[in-house]
Coordinates of C-alpha atoms in Angstrom, one line a residue:
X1122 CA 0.0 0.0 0.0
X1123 CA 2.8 2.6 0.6
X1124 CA 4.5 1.9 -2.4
X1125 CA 1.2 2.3 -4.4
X1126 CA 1.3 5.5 -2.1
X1127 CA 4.2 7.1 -2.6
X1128 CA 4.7 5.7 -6.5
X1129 CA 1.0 8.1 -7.3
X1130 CA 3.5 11.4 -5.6
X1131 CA 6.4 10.4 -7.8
X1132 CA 4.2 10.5 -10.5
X1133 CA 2.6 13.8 -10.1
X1134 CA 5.8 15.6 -9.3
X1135 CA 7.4 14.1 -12.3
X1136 CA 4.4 16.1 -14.0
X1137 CA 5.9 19.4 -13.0
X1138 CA 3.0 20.1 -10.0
X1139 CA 3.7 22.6 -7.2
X1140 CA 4.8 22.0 -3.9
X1141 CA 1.8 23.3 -3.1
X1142 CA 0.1 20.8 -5.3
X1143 CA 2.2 18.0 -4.2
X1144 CA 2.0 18.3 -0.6
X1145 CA -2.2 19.0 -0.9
X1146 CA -2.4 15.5 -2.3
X1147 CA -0.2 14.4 0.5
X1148 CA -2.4 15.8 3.2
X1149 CA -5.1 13.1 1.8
X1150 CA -2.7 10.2 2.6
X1151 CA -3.1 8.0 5.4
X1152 CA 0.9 8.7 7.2
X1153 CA 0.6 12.1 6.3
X1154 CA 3.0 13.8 9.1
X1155 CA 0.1 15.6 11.1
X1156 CA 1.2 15.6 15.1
X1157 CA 4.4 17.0 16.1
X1158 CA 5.8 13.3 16.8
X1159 CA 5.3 12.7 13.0
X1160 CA 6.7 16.2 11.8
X1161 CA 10.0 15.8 14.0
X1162 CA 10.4 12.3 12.6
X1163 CA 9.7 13.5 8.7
X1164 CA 12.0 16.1 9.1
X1165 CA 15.3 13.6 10.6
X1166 CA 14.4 11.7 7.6
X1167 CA 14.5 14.0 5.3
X1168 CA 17.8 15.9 6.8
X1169 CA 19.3 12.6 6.2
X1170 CA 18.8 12.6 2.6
X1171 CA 19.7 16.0 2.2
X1172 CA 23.2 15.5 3.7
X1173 CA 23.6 13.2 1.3
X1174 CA 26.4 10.7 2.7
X1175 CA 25.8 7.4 1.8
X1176 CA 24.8 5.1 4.9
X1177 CA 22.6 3.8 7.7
X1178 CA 20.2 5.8 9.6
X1179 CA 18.5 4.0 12.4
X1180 CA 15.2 4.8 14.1
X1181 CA 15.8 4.4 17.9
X1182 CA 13.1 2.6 20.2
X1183 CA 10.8 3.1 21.8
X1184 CA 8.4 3.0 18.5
X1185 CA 4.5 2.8 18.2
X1186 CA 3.5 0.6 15.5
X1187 CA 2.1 4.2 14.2
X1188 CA 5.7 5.7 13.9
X1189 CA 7.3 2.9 12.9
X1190 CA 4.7 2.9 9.9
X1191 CA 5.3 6.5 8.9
X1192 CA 9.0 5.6 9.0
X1193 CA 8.4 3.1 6.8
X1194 CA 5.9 6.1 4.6
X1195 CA 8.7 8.9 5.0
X1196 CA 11.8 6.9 4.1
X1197 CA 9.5 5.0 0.7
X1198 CA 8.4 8.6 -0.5
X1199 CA 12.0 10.0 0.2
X1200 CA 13.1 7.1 -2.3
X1201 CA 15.3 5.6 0.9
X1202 CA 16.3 1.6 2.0
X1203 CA 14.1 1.2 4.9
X1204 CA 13.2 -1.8 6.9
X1205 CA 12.5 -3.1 10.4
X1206 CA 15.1 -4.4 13.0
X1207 CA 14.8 -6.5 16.2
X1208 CA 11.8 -7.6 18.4
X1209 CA 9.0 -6.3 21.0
X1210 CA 9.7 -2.9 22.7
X1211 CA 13.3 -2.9 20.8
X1212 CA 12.3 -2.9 17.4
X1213 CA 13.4 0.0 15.3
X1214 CA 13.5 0.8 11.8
X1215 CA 17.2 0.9 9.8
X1216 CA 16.7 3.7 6.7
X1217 CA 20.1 3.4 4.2
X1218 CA 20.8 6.0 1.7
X1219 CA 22.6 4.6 -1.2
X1220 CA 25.8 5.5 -3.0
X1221 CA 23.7 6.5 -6.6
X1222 CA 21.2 8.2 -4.5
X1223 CA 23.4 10.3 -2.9
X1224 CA 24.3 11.5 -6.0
X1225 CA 21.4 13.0 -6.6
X1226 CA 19.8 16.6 -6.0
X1227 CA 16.7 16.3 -3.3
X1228 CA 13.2 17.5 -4.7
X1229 CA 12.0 20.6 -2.8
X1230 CA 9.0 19.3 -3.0
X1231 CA 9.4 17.3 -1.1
X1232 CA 10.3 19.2 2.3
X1233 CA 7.2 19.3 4.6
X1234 CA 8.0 23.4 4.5
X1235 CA 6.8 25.3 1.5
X1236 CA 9.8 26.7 -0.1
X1237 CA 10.7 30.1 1.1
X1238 CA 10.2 33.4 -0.9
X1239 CA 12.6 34.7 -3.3
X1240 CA 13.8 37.8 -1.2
X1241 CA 12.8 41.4 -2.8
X1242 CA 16.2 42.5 -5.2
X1243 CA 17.7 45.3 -2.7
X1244 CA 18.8 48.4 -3.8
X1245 CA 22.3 49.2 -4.0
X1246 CA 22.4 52.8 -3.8
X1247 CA 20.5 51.8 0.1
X1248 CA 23.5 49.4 1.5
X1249 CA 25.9 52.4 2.2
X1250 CA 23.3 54.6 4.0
X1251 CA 23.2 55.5 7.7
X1252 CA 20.0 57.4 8.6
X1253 CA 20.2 60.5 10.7
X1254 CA 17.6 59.5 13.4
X1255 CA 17.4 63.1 14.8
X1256 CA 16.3 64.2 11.6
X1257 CA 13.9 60.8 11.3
X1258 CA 12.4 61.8 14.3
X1259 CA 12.0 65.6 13.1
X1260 CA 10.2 64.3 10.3
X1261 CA 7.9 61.7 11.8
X1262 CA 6.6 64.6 14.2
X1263 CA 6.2 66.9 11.4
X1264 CA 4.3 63.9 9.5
X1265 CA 1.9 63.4 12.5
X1266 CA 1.3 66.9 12.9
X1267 CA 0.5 67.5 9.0
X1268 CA -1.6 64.9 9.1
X1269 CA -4.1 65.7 12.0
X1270 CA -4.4 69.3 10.7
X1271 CA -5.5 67.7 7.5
X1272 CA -7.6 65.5 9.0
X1273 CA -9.5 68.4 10.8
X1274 CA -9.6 70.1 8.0
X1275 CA -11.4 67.0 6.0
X1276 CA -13.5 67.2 9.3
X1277 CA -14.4 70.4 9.2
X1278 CA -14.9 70.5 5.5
X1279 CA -17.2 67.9 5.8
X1280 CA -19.1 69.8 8.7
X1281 CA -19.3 72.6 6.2
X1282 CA -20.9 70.7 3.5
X1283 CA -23.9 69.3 6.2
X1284 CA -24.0 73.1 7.5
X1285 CA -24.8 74.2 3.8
X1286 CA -27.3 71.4 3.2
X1287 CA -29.1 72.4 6.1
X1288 CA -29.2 76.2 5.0
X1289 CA -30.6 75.4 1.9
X1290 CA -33.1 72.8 3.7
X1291 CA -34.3 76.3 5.9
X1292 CA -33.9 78.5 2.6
X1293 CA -36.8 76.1 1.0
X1294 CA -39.2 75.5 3.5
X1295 CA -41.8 77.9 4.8
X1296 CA -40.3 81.5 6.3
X1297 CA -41.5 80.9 10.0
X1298 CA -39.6 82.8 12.5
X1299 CA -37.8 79.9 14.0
X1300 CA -36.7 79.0 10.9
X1301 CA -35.0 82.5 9.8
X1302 CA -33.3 81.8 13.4
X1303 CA -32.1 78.6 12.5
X1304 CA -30.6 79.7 9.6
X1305 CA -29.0 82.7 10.7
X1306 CA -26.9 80.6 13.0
X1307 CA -26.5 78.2 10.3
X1308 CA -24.9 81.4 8.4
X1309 CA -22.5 82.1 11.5
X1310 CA -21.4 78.5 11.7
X1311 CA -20.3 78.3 8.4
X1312 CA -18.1 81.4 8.7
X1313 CA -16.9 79.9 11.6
X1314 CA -16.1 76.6 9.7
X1315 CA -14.3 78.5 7.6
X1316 CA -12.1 80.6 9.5
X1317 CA -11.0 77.1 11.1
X1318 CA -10.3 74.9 7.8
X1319 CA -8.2 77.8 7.5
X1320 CA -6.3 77.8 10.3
X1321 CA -5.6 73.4 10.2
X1322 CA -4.6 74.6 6.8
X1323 CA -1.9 76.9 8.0
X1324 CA -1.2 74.2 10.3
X1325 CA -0.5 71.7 8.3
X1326 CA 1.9 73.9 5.9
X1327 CA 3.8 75.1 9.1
X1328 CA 4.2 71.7 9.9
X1329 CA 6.0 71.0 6.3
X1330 CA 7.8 74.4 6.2
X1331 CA 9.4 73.0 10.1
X1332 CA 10.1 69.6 8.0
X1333 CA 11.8 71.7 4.5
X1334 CA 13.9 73.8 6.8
X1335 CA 15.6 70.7 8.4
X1336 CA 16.1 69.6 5.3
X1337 CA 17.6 72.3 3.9
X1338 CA 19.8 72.9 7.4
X1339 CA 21.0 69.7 6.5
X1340 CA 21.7 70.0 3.1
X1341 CA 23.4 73.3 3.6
X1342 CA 25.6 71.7 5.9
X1343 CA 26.5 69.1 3.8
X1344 CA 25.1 66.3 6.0
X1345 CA 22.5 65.0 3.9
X1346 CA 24.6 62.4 1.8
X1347 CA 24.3 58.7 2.8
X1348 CA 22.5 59.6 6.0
X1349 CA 19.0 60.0 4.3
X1350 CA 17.1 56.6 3.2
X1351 CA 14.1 55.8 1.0
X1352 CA 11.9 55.9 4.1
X1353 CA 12.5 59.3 5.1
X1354 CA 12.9 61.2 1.5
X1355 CA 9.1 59.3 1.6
X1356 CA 8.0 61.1 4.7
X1357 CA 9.6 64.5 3.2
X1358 CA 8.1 64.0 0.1
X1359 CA 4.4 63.5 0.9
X1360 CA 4.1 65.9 3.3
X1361 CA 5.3 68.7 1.0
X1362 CA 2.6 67.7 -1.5
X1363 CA 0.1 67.0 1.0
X1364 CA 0.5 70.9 2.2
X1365 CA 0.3 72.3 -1.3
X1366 CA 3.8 73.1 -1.5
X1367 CA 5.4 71.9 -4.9
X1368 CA 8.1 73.8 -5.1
X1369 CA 9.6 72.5 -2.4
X1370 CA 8.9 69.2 -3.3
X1371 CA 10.7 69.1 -7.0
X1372 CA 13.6 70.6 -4.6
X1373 CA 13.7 67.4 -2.1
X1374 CA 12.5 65.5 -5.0
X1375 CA 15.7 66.3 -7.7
X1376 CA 18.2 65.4 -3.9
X1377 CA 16.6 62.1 -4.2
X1378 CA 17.0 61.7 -7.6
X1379 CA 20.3 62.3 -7.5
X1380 CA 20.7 59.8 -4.7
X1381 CA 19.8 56.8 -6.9
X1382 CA 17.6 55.2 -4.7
X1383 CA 14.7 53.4 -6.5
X1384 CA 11.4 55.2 -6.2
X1385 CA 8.5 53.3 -4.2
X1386 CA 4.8 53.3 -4.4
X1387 CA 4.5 56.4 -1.5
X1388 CA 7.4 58.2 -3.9
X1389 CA 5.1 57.9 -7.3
X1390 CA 2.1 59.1 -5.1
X1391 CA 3.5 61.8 -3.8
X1392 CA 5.1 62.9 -6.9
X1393 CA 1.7 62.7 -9.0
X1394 CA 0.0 64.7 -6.8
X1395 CA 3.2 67.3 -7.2
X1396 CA 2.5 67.1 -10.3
X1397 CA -0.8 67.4 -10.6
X1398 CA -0.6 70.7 -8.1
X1399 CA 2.3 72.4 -10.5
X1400 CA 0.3 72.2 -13.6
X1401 CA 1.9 69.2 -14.9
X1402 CA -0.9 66.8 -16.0
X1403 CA 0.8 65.3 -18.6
X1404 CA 3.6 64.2 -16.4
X1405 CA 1.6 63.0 -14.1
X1406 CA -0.4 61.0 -16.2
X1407 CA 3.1 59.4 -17.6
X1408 CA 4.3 58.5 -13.9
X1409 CA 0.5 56.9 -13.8
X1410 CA 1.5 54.6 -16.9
X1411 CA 4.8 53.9 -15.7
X1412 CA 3.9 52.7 -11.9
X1413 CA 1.5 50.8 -13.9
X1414 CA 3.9 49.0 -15.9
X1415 CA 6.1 48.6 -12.7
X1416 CA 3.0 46.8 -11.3
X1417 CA 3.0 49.7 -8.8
X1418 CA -0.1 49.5 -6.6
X1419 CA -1.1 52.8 -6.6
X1420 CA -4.1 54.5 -4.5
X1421 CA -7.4 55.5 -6.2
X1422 CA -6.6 59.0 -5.1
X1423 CA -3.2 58.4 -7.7
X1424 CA -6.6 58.7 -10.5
X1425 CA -8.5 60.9 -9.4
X1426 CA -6.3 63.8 -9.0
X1427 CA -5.1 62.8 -12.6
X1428 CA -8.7 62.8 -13.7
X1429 CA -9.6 65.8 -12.0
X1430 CA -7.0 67.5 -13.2
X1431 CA -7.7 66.2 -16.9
X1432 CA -11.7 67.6 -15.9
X1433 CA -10.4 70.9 -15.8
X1434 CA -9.5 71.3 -18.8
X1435 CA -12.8 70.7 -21.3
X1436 CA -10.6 69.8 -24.2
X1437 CA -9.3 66.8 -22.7
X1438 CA -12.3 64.4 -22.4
X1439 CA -10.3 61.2 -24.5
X1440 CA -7.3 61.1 -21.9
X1441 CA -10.0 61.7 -18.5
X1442 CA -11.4 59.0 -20.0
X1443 CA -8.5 56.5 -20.8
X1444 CA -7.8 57.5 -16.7
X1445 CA -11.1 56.3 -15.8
X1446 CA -10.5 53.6 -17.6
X1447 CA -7.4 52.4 -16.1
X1448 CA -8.9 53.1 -12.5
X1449 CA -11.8 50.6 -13.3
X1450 CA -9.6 48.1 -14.8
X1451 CA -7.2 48.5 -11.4
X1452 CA -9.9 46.9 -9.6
X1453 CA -10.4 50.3 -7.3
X1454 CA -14.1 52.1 -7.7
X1455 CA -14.6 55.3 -8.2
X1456 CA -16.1 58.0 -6.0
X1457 CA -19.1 60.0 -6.7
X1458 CA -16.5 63.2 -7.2
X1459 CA -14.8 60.8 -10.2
X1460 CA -18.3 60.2 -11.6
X1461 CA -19.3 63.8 -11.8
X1462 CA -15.7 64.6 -13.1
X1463 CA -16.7 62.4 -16.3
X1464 CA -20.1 63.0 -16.6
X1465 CA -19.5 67.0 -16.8
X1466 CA -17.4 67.0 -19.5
X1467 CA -19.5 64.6 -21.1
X1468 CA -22.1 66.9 -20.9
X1469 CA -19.6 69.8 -22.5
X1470 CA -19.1 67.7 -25.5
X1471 CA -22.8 66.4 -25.7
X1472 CA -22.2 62.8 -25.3
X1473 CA -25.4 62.2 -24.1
X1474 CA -25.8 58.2 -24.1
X1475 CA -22.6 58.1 -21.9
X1476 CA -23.5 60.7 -19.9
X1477 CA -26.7 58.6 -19.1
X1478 CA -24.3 55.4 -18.6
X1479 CA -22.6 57.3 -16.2
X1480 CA -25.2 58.7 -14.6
X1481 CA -26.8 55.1 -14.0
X1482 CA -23.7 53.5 -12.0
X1483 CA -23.2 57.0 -9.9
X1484 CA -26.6 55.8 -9.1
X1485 CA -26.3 52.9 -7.9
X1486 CA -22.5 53.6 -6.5
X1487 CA -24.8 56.0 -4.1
X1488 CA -28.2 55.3 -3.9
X1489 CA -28.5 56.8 -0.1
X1490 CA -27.0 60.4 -0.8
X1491 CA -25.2 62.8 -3.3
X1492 CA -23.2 65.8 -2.6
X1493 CA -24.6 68.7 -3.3
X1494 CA -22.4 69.6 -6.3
X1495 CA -23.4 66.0 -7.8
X1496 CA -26.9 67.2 -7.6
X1497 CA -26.7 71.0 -9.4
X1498 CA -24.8 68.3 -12.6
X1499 CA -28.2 66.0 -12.6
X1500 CA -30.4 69.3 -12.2
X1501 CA -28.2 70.6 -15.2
X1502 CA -28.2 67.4 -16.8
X1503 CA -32.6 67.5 -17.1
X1504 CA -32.4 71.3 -18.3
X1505 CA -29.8 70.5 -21.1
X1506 CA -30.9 71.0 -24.6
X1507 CA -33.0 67.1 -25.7
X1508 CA -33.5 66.0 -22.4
X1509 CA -36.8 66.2 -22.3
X1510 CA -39.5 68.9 -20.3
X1511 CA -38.5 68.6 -16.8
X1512 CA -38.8 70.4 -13.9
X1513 CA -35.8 69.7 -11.0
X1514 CA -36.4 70.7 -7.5
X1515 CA -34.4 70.2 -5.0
X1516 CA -36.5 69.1 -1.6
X1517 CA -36.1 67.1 1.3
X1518 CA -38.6 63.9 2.9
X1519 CA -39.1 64.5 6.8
X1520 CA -39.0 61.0 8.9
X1521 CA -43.1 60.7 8.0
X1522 CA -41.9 60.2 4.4
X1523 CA -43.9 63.2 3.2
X1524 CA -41.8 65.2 0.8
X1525 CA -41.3 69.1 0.6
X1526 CA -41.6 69.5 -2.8
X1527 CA -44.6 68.2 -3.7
X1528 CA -45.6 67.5 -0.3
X1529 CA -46.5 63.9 -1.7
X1530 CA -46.4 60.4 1.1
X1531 CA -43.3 58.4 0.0
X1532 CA -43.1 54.8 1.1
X1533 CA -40.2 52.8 2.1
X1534 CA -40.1 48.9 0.8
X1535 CA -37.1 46.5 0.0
X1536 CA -36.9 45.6 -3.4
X1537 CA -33.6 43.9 -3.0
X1538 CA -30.2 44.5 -4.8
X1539 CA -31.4 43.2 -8.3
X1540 CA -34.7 44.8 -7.8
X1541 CA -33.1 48.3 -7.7
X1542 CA -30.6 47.6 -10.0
X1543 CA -33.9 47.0 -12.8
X1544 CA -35.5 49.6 -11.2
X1545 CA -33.1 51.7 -11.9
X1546 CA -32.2 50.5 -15.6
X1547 CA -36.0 51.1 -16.6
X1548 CA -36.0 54.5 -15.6
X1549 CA -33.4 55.3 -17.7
X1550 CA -34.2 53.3 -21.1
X1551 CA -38.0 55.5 -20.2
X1552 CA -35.7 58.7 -20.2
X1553 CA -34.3 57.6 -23.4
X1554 CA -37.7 57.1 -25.1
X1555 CA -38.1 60.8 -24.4
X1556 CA -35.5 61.7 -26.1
X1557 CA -36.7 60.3 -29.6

């Protein structure tokens, strides 16, 4: 039976299977090391062939029938001599490795441990370097402290998004006196709001200036050379485009250059959104292909400041496109602000049936809620020349489901996933039998 065994793994690893192939077959066997007993008796085995000197190898007592059974498994599959010696508690099991096996090179295959990893190439230009740590730590506070000023600014931009969704909610409903109070205050919260995303924004650009002059202390001083790595040119780098500042940036950025140290995937982030901020859409476009090609994993935002930046410009609705594109093939989804990117200059250049495509998946990508600047491009979407005689309100349902703009009673049921999803495609093919 072990023969028949063990002759069935020969066979499929003389067909060029995996380890991981070979060894998932293996699990199905009947000696299959599973217990640590059986592991640590494998692995003797299987030293002994790799050391390759021709000899005797002998299993000491005491033996359960079980072990002495896997010897018998481990030594047939590691194509050994193998049989059993003496009687009762003393019987052991003698394995020989013969002179024209010895000869031979071991299968990894067939080591109970999955091979290991190719290491990652290193990068010469990083063996010589001895990082300044005060510096490192300069620039890891500077990173922490650029980064919660943006994050309260993201907060508070957020908070000012609500507050103006809430003054046009009071701006629309009936002019009761309460009402005019509510959105007076409104009005002084959002200058408030203001004044603050403001201030985390000269925080976080402090906080980058305090990391650039370090730098250039350094620099100045000659003591930037071999004591810099990848890491912290990283933390430099992103930062200084995460505060607005690109000239500063393409000043760290040509150091590291001339460094030679190979660019990551937080280098090619930060310098596309450099890029991106100085004007250079084109460039950053081409660093977008090339990280591609590098099989980069890049961040959705990597697209989406390309795209944006391709948006601005109305003339260059073929290349937003191929960005879009590439962002959907990467596996990453789009946001609603990447949707409305597309479909605007979509609607510049009249495309009407992709504009409706697109306007279909920012549907379903946000069924719940849109952004107020994502609902101004649908309003101006049903007033465009062809689309039809609409009128577009903009309203509100209170938690009775009555809705302010028609004061109509909305109800609530679950259609499930593909129920919306048909819902939704039927009341666009109806919009596009109004525009026949």
């Amino acid at each position: 039976g072990i023969n028949a065994e063990y002759g069935d793994c020969e066979a499929r690893m003389s067909a060029g299977e995996s380890w991981e192939q070979v060894n998932a077959a293996w699990r199905g066997d009947r000696y299959y090391p599973r217990d640590k007993p059986c592991k640590a008796l494998y692995r003797s085995i299987h030293q002994f062939r790799i050391e390759a000197q021709p000899g005797t190898m002998v299993i000491p007592p005491p033996l359960t029938s079980y072990l002495r059974a896997c010897a018998h498994a481990f030594a047939e599959r590691l194509s050994l001599g193998h049989e059993s010696v003496g009687e009762g508690p003393e019987r052991t099991v003698k394995i020989t490795l013969s002179m024209s096996l010895a000869s031979q090179a071991v299968d990894p295959r067939l080591s109970l441990d999955p091979p290991r990893k190719p290491a990652k190439p290193t990068d010469p230009a990083a063996a010589n370097i001895r990082p300044d740590r005060e510096l490192k730590a300069v620039l890891d506070q500077c990173a922490m402290a650029e980064a919660a000023a943006r994050a309260k600014m993201e907060q508070l931009k957020a908070a000012q998004c609500e507050g103006l969704h809430a003054m046009g909610r009071a701006a629309s409903s009936d002019a009761e006196e309460h009402q005019q109070a509510e959105a007076e205050a409104e009005a002084e919260d959002a200058v408030q709001t203001e004044h603050d995303i403001r201030t985390a924004q000269e925080a976080a650009v402090s906080a980058a200036m305090q990391a650039m002059a370090e730098f250039e202390t350094r620099r100045a001083a000659g003591k930037i050379d071999l004591k810099i790595n990848l890491h912290m040119y990283n933390i430099l780098l992103n930062v200084l485009s995460n505060a607005g500042l690109p000239d500063q940036f393409f000043t760290v950025y040509h150091c590291f250059q001339n460094t030679g140290l190979r660019p990551d995937t937080a280098t090619t982030v930060a310098l596309i959104k450099a890029c991106v901020l100085n004007n250079q859409t084109e460039r950053a476009y081409a660093e977008l292909i090339q990280a591609e090609q590098t099989q980069m994993k890049l961040k959705l935002r990597c697209y989406s400041l390309v795209l944006k930046a391709f948006g601005q410009n109305m003339a260059d609705l073929n290349k937003a496109e191929e960005v879009f594109g590439r962002m959907v093939a990467a596996g990453l989804h789009p946001t609603e602000e990447d949707y409305c990117v597309l479909i605007a200059l979509n609607l510049q250049h009249s495309k009407r049936d992709r504009v409706e495509e697109l306007l279909l998946n920012l549907g379903e990508w946000a069924a719940v809620s849109l952004q107020e600047s994502s609902l101004e491009l649908i309003a101006r979407w049903f007033n465009s020349p062809g689309a039809g005689d609409w009128i577009v309100e903009h309203g509100t349902v209170d938690q009775e489901g009555v809705c302010s703009c028609n004061q109509g009673q909305l109800r609530s049921i679950s259609i499930g996933e593909e129920g919306r999803r048909n819902l939704v495609s039927k009341m666009f093919k109806l919009l596009s039998l109004i525009h026949i």
